[in-house]
Coordinates of C-alpha atoms and ligand atoms in Angstrom, one line a residue:
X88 CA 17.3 -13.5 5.9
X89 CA 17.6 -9.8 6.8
X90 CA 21.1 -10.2 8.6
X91 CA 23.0 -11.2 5.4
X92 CA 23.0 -7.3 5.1
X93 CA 25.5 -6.2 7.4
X94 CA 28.4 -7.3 5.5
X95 CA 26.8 -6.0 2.3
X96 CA 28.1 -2.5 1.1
X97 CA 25.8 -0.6 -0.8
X98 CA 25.5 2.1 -3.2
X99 CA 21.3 3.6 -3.0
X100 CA 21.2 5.9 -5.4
X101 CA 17.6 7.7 -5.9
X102 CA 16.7 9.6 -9.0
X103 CA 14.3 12.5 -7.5
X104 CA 16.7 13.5 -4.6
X105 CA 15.8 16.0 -4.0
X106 CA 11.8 15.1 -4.5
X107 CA 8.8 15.2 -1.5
X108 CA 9.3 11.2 -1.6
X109 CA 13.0 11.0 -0.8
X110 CA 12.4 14.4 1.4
X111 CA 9.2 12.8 3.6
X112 CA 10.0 9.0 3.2
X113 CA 13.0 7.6 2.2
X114 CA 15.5 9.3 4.1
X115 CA 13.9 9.5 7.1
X116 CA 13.5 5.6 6.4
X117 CA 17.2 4.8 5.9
X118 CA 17.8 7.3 8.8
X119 CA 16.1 4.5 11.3
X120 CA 17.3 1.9 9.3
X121 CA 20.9 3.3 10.1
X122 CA 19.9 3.8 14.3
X123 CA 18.3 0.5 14.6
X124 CA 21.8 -1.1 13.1
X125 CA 20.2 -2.6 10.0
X126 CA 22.2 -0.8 7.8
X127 CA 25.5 -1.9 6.3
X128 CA 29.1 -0.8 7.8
X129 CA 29.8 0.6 4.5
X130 CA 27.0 2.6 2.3
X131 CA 26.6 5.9 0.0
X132 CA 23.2 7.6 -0.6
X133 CA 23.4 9.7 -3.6
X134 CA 20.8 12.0 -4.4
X135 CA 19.8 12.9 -7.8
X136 CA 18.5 16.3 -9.0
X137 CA 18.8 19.2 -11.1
X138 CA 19.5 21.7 -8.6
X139 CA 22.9 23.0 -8.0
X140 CA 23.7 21.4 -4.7
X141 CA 26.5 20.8 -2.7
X142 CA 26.8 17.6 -0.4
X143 CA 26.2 19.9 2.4
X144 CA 23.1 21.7 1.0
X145 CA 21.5 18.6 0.0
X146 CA 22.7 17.0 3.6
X147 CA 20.9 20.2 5.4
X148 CA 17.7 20.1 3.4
X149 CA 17.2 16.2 4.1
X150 CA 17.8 16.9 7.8
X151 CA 14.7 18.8 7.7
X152 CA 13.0 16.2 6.2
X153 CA 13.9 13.6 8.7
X154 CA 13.1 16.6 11.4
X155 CA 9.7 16.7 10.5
X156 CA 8.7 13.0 9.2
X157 CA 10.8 10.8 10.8
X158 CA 9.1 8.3 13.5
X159 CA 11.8 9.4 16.0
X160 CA 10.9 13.0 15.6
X161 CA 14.2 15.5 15.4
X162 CA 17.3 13.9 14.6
X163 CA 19.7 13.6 17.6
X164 CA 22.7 15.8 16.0
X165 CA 25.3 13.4 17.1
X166 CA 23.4 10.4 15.3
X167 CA 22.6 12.6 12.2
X168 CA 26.0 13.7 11.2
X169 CA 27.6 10.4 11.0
X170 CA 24.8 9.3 9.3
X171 CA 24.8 12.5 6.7
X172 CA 28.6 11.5 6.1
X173 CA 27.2 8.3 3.6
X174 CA 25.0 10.9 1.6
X175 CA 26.2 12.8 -1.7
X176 CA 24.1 14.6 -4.0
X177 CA 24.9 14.1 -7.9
X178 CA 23.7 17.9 -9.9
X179 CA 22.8 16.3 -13.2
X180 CA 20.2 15.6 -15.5
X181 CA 18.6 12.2 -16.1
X182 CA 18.2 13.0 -19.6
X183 CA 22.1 12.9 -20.4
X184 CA 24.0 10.1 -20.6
X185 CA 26.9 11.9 -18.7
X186 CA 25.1 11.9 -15.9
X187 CA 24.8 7.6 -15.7
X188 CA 29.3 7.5 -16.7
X189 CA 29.3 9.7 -14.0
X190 CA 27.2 7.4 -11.7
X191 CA 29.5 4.7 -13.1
X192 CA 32.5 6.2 -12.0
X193 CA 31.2 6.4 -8.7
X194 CA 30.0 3.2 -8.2
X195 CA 33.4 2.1 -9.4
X196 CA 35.0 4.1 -6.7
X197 CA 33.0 2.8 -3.7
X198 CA 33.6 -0.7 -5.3
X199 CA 37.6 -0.1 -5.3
X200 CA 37.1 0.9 -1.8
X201 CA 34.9 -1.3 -0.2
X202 CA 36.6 -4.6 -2.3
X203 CA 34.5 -7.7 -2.3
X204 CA 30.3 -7.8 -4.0
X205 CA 28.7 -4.3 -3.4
X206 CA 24.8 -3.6 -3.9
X207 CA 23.7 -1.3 -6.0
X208 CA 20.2 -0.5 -6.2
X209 CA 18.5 2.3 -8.4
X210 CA 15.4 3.7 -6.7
X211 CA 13.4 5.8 -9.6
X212 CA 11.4 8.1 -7.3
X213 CA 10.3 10.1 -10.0
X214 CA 7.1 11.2 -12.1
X215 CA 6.4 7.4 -14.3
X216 CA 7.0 9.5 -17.9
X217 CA 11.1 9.5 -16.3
X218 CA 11.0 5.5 -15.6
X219 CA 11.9 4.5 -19.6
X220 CA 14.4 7.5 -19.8
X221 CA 16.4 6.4 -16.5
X222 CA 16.0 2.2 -17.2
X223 CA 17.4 2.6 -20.4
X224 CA 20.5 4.3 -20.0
X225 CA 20.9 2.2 -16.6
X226 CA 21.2 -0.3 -18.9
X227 CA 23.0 0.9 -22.0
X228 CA 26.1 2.4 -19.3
X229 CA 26.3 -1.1 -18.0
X230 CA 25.3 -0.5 -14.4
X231 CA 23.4 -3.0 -13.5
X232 CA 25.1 -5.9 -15.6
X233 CA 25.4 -7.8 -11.7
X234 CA 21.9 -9.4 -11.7
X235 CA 22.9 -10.4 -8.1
X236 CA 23.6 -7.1 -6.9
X237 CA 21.9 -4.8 -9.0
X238 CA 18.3 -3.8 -8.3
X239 CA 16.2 -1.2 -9.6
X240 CA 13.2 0.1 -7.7
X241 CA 10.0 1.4 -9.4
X242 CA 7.3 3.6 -7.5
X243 CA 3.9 3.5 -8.5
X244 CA 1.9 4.0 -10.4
X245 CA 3.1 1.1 -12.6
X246 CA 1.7 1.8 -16.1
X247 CA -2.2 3.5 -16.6
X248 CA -3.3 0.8 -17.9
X249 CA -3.4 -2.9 -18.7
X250 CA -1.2 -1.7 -22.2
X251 CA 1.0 0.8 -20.8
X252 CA 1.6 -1.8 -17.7
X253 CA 2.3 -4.2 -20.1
X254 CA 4.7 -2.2 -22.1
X255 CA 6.6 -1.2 -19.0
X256 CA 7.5 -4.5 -17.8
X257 CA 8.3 -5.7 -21.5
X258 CA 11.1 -3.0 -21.8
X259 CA 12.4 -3.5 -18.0
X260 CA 12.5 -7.6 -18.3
X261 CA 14.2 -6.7 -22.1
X262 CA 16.7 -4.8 -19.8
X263 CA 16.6 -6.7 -16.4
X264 CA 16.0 -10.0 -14.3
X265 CA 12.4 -10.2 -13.1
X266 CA 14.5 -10.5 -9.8
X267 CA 16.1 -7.2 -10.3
X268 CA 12.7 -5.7 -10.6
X269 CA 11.4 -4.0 -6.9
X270 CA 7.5 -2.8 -7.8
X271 CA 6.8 -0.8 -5.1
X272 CA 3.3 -1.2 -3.3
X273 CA 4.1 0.8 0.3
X274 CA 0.9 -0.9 1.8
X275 CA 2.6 -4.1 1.7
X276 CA 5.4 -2.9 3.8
X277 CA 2.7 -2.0 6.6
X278 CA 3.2 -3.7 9.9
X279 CA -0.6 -4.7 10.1
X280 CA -0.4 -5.7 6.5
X281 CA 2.5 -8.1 6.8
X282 CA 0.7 -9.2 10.1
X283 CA -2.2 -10.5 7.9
X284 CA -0.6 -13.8 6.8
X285 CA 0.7 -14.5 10.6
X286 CA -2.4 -14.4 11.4
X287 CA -3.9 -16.5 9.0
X288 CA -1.3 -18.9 8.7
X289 CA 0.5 -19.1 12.0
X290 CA -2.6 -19.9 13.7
X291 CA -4.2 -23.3 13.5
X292 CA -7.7 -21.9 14.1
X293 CA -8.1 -19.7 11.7
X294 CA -8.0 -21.7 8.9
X295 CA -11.2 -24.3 9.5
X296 CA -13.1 -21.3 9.5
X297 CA -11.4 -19.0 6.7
X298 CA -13.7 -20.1 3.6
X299 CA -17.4 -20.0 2.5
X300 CA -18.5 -21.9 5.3
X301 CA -18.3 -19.7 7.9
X302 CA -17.6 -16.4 6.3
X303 CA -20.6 -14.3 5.4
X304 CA -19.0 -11.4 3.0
X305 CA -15.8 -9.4 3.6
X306 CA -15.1 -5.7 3.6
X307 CA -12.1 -3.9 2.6
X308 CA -12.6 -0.1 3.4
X309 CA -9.8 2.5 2.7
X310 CA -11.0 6.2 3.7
X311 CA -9.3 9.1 3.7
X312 CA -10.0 12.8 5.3
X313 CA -7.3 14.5 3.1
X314 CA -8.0 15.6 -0.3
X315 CA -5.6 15.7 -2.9
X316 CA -3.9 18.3 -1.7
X317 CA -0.8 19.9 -3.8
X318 CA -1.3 16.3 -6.3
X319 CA -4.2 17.5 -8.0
X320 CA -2.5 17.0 -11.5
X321 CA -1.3 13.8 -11.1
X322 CA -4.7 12.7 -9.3
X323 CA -7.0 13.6 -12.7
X324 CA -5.2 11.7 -14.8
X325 CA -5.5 9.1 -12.3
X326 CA -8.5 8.6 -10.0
X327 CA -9.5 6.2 -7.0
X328 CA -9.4 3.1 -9.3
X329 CA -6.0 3.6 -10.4
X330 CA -4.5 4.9 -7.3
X331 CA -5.6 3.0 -4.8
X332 CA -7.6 0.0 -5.8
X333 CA -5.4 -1.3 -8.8
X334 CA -2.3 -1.7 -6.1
X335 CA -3.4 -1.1 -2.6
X336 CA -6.9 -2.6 -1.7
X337 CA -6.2 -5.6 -4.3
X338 CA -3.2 -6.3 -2.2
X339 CA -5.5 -6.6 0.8
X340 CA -8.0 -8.8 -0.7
X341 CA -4.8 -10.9 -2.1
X342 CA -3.6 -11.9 1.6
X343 CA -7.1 -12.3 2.6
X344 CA -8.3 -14.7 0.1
X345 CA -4.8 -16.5 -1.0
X346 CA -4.1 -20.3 -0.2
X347 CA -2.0 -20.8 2.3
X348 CA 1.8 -20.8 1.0
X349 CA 4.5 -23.9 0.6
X350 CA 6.8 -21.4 1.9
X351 CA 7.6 -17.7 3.1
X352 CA 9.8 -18.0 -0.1
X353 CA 8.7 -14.5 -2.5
X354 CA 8.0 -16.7 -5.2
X355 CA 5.5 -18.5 -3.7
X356 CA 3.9 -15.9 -1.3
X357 CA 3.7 -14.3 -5.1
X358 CA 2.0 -17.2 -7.0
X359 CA -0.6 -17.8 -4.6
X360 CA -1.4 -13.9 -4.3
X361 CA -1.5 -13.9 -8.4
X362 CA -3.8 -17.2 -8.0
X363 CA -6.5 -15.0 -6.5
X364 CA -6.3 -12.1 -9.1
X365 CA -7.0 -14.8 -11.7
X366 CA -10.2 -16.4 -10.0
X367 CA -11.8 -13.0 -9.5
X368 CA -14.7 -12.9 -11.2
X369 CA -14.5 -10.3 -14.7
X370 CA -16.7 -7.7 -15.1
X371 CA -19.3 -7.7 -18.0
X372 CA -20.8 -4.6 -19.1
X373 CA -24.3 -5.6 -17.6
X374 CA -22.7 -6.2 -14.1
X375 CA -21.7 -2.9 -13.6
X376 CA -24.6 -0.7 -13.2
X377 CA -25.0 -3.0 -9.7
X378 CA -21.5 -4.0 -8.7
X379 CA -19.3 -0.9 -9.1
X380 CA -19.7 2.9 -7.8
X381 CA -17.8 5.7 -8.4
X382 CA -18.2 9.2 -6.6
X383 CA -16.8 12.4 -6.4
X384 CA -16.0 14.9 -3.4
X385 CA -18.0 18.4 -3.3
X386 CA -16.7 20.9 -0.7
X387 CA -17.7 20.9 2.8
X388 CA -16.3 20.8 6.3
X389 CA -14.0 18.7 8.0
X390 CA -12.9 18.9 11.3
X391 CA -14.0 22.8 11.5
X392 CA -12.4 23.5 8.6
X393 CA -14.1 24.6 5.3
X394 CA -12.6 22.3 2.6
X395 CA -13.0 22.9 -1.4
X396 CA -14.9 20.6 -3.6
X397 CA -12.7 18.2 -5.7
X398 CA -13.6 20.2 -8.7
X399 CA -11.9 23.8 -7.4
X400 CA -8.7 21.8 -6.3
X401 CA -5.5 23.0 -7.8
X402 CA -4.6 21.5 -10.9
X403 CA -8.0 19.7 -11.3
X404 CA -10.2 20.2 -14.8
X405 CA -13.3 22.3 -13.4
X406 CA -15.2 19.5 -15.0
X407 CA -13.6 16.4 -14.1
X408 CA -15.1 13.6 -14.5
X409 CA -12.0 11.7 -12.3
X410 CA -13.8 9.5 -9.5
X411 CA -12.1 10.4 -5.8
X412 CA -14.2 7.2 -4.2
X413 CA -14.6 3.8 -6.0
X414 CA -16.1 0.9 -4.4
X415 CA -16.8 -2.2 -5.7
X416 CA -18.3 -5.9 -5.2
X417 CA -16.1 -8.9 -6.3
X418 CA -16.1 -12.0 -6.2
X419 CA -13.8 -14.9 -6.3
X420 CA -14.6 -18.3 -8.6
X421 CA -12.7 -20.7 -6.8
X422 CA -13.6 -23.8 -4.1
X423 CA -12.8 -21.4 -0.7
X424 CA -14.7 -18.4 -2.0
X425 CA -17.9 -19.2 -4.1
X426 CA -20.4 -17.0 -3.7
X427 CA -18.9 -14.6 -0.4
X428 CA -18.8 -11.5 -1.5
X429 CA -15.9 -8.8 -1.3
X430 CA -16.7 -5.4 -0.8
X431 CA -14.0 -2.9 -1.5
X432 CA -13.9 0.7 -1.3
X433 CA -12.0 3.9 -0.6
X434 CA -12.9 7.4 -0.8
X435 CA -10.7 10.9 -0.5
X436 CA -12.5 13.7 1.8
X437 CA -14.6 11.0 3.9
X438 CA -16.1 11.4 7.6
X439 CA -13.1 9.3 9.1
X440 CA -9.5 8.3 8.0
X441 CA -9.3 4.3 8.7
X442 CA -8.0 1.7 7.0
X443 CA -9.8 -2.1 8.1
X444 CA -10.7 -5.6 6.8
X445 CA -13.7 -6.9 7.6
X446 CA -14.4 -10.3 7.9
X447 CA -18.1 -11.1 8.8
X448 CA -18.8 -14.7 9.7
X449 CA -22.6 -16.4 9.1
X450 CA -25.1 -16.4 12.2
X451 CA -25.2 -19.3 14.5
X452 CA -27.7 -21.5 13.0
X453 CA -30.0 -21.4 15.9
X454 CA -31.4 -18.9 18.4
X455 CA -31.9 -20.4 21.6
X456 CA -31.9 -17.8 23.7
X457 CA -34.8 -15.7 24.8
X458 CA -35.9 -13.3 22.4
X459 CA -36.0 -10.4 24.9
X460 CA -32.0 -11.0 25.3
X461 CA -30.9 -10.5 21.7
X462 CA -31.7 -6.4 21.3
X463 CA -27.8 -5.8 20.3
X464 CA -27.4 -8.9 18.3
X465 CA -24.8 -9.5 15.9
X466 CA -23.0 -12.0 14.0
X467 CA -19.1 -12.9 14.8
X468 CA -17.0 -10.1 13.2
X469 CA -13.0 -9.9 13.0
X470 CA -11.7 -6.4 12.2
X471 CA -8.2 -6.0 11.1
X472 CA -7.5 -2.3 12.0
X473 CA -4.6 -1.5 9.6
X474 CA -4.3 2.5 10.4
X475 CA -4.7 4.4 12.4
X476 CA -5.6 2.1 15.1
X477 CA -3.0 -0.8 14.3
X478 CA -5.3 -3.9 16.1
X479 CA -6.9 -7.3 15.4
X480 CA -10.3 -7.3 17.3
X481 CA -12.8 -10.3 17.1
X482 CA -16.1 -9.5 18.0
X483 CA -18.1 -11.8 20.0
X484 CA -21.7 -12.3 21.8
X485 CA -21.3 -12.4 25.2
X486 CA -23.3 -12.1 28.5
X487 CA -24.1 -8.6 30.3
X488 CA -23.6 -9.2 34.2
X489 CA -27.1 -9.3 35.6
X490 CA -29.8 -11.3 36.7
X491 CA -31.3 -11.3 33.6
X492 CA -30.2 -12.5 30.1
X493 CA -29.5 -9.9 28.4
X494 CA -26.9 -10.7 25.5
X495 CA -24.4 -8.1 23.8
X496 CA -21.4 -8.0 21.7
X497 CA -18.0 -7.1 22.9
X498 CA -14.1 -7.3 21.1
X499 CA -11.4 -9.7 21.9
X500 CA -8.8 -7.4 21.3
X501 CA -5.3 -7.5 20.5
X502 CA -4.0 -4.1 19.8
X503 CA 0.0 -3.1 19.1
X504 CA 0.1 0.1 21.2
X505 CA -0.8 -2.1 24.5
X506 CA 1.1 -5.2 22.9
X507 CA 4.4 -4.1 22.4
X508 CA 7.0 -1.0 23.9
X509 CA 8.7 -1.0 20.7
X510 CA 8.1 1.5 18.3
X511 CA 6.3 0.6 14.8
X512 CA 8.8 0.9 11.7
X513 CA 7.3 2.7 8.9
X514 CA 6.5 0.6 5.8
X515 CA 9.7 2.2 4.2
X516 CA 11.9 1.0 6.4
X517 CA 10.9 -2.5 6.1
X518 CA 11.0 -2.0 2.1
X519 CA 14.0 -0.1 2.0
X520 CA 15.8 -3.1 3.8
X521 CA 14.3 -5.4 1.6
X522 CA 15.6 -4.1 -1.2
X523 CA 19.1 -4.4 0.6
X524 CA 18.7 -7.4 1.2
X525 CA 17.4 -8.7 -1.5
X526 CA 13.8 -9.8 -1.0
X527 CA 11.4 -9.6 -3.1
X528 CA 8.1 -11.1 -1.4
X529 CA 6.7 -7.7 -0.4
X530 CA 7.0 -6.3 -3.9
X531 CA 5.1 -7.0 -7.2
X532 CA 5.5 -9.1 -9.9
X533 CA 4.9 -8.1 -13.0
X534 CA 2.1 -10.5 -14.0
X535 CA 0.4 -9.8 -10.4
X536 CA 0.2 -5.9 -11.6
X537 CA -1.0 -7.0 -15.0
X538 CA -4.2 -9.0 -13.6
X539 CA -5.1 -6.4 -11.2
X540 CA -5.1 -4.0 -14.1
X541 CA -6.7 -6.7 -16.3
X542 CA -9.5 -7.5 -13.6
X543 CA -10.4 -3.5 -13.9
X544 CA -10.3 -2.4 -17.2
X545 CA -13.5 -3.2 -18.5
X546 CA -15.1 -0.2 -15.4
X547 CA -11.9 1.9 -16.4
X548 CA -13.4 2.6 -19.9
X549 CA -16.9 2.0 -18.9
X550 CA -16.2 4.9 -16.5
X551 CA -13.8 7.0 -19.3
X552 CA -16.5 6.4 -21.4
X553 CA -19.0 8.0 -19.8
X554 CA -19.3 11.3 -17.8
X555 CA -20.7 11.1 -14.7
X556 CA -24.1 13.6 -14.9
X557 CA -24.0 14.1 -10.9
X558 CA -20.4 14.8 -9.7
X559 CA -20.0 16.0 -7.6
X560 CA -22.0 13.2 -5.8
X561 CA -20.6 13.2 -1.7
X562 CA -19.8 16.0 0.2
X563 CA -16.5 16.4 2.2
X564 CA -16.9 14.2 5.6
X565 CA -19.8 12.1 4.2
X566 CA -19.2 8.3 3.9
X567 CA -19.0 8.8 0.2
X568 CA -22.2 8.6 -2.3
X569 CA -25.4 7.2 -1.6
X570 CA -25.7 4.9 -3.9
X571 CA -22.5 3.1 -2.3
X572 CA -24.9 2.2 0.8
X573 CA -26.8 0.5 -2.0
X574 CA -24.7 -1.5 -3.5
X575 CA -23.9 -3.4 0.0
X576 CA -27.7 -2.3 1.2
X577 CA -29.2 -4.7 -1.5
X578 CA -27.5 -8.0 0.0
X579 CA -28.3 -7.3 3.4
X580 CA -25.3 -5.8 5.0
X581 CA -23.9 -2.0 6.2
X582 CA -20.5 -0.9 5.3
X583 CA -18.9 -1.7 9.0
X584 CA -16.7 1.5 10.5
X585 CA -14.7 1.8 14.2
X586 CA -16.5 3.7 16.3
X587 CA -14.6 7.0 17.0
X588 CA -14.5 6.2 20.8
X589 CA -12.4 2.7 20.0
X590 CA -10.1 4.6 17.5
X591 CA -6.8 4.5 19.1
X592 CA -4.2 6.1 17.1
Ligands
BG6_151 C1 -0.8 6.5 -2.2 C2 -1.8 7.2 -3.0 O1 -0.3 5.4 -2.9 O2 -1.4 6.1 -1.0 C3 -2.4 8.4 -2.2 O3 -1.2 7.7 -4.2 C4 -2.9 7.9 -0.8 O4 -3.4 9.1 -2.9 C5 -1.8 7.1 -0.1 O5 -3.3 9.1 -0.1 C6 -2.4 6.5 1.1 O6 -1.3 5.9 1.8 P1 -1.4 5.8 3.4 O7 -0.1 5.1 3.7 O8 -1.4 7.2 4.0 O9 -2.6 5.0 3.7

């Protein structure tokens, strides 16, 4: 579908121009776009901001951006200055309605010049207390009146809660088409991530075994090394619940555990991705004492370098009580998943950053070997590597060379770096394009955001409800709290990690 594009003029305009997101991501994103030919002949970027800008100026500034975060490393100058031509910065304030007649006006220019159905899509990369202020005079100027052509973009996080999601999406579908609506979750837009449904569902053998038969539990591990860095305001008011799980990891588990689709339509690929947020078990009040954890960072070392405790971060409360790890055990009431479990967790300030799913399949149901040969024994394991090391490895039993039978495990692997030449586009890019274009399968629908915040309320106020009496509970480069080992621990499994030496970046 993505070819339709090229004879698609468009008009991107971003609210928060001149913000880290446009600086770091999405420039540098339509910067490749533009090199790798998938952007249209004709297209303006506008940039909006308060500062007092000229084209120039805001061209310059983003140059730097794409310098330092583009995939291609420094611009080639050549390149970058007929690209720079399509960008324009607009110095007004979203608060005024002046500053939407004068996007108006603009878009009514590039219309007049371009002739024929231009695309005009709002990206709101701004903080979420902007998103009503923008959408509604979007709307009340008119501008996006051409529900074919018209899109507007929303960043997470998407609402707080399960109300203030709810309230969102009831004034943007007062204002716009659900197919208007792009809810951005950048982990969809992940190479490995996309690559989860090939492999599930363009392989015949997968499927016989994807379901309670042969799968033991699965694991869906998120860590990071970095802290919060300069987002320490936004990150108390948030925590590891809200800001990754909510969106990201209950993205992951969606494409794990959903049905196989009709078709690669968005609609589809969304229903069957909302069918699993609505057999997820709920959590009762008595459950969570043994099925959720929460921890906080202390300070400590990483890499060599002394790193504060969550606590002395700047713009944290010196007594949060905000969680900077979460993990969690979920199950999934319907006929393919009864009974497997589905661990989840992710953690800031942890030993190692690496994203994987798990997927541990039962034991053979007989040993027949001797027992002497079985010292490394383990059960069939596939490990989707989503970052850093971007590779699909299935574990196996197999025998050591020698005369006598000795048995041990070793990967089937299929990695991208050794796979391919080409270079991986960043999630951006892809849903940047798709936003062109007009695709909506790698974004969220509204009702798939309101279950995932409806699955985790009840441990949101369980957890807002109560103050943790030992945060800070992990120290920097740990694996997280203790009592996270337990809640796996207590069924019989480890959480499963990537050896440092098969980490390829
Ligand atoms: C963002 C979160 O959505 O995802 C950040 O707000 C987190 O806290 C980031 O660090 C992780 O994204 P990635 O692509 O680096 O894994």
């Amino acid at each position: 579908m993505k070819f339709t594009l090229k004879d698609k003029p468009t008009v991107f305009i971003i609210f928060g121009g001149t913000g880290d997101l446009a600086w770091r991501k999405l420039v540098p994103a339509l910067y490749n776009l533009y090199i790798d030919k998938w952007m249209p002949k004709e297209f303006a970027v506008i940039g909006n901001g308060r500062s007092k800008l000229s084209d120039d100026d805001f061209r310059e500034t983003l140059k730097e951006g794409v310098d330092q975060f583009s995939r291609r490393g420094k611009v080639d100058n050549e390149v970058w200055n007929n690209f720079s031509k399509h960008l324009y910065f607009q110095s007004a304030d979203i608060k005024n309605v002046s500053t939407y007649k004068d996007l108006g006006k603009r878009i009514r220019a590039f219309k007049k010049e371009w002739k024929g159905d231009v695309n005009v899509i709002f990206y709101l990369a701004v903080a979420p207390r902007f998103f009503t202020t923008i959408a509604e005079n979007i709307a009340a100027q008119k501008l996006a009146t051409d529900v074919a052509h018209s899109r507007i973009v929303i960043e997470k996080p998407f609402g707080h809660d399960l109300e203030s999601a709810r309230e969102l999406n009831k004034l943007l579908c007062g204002m716009f088409d659900e197919s208007q609506i792009y809810r951005i979750d950048h982990y969809l837009g992940k190479e490995t991530v996309q690559n989860i449904m090939t492999f599930r569902f363009a392989n015949a053998i997968m499927e016989p075994v994807w379901n309670r038969n042969y799968i033991d539990h699965v694991q869906i591990s998120v860590s990071e090394q970095l802290g919060v860095g300069g987002r320490g305001g936004y990150y108390d008011e948030a925590g590891a619940l809200r800001d990754m799980v909510q969106n990201h990891l209950l993205q992951l588990l969606c494409l794990v555990a959903m049905e196989p689709p009709v078709t690669f339509d968005a609609d589809e690929v969304r229903n069957r991705k909302v069918d699993v947020l609505h057999a997820m078990r709920r959590f009762h009040a008595e459950d969570l004492s043994h099925m959720v954890v929460r921890g906080q960072y202390g300070p400590g070392w990483i890499e060599g370098d002394e790193v504060p405790g969550y606590r002395q971060e700047d713009g944290v409360n010196p007594e949060s009580n905000t969680e900077t790890f979460a993990a969690l055990k979920f199950f999934i009431d319907n006929w393919r998943w009864q009974g497997v479990p589905f661990y989840v967790r992710t953690g800031k300030r942890m030993h190692q950053s690496a994203s994987l799913v798990t997927i541990q399949f039962k034991d053979v149901p007989h040993y027949v070997f001797p027992n002497a040969s079985n010292e490394n024994w383990q059960q069939n394991r596939l490990v989707m590597s989503i970052q850093p090391e971007m590779s699909i490895r299935l574990q196996v039993q197999a025998k050591r060379p020698g005369l006598d039978m000795t048995i041990n495990p070793v990967d089937m692997v299929f990695d991208y770096k050794g796979t391919y030449d080409t270079d991986t586009p960043e999630a951006y890019e892809t849903l940047l394009l798709d936003t062109m274009v007009g695709d909506q399968t790698l974004f969220m629908r509204g009702d798939q955001v309101e279950a995932a915040w409806e699955l985790l309320m009840p441990v949101l106020n369980a957890w807002e409800s109560k103050q943790s009496l030992n945060f800070p509970n992990y120290s920097a480069d740990s694996w997280g709290p203790e009592i996270a080992e337990a809640l796996i621990a207590r069924d019989g499994f480890h959480w499963f990690t990537l050896p440092v030496d098969k980490i390829k970046k």
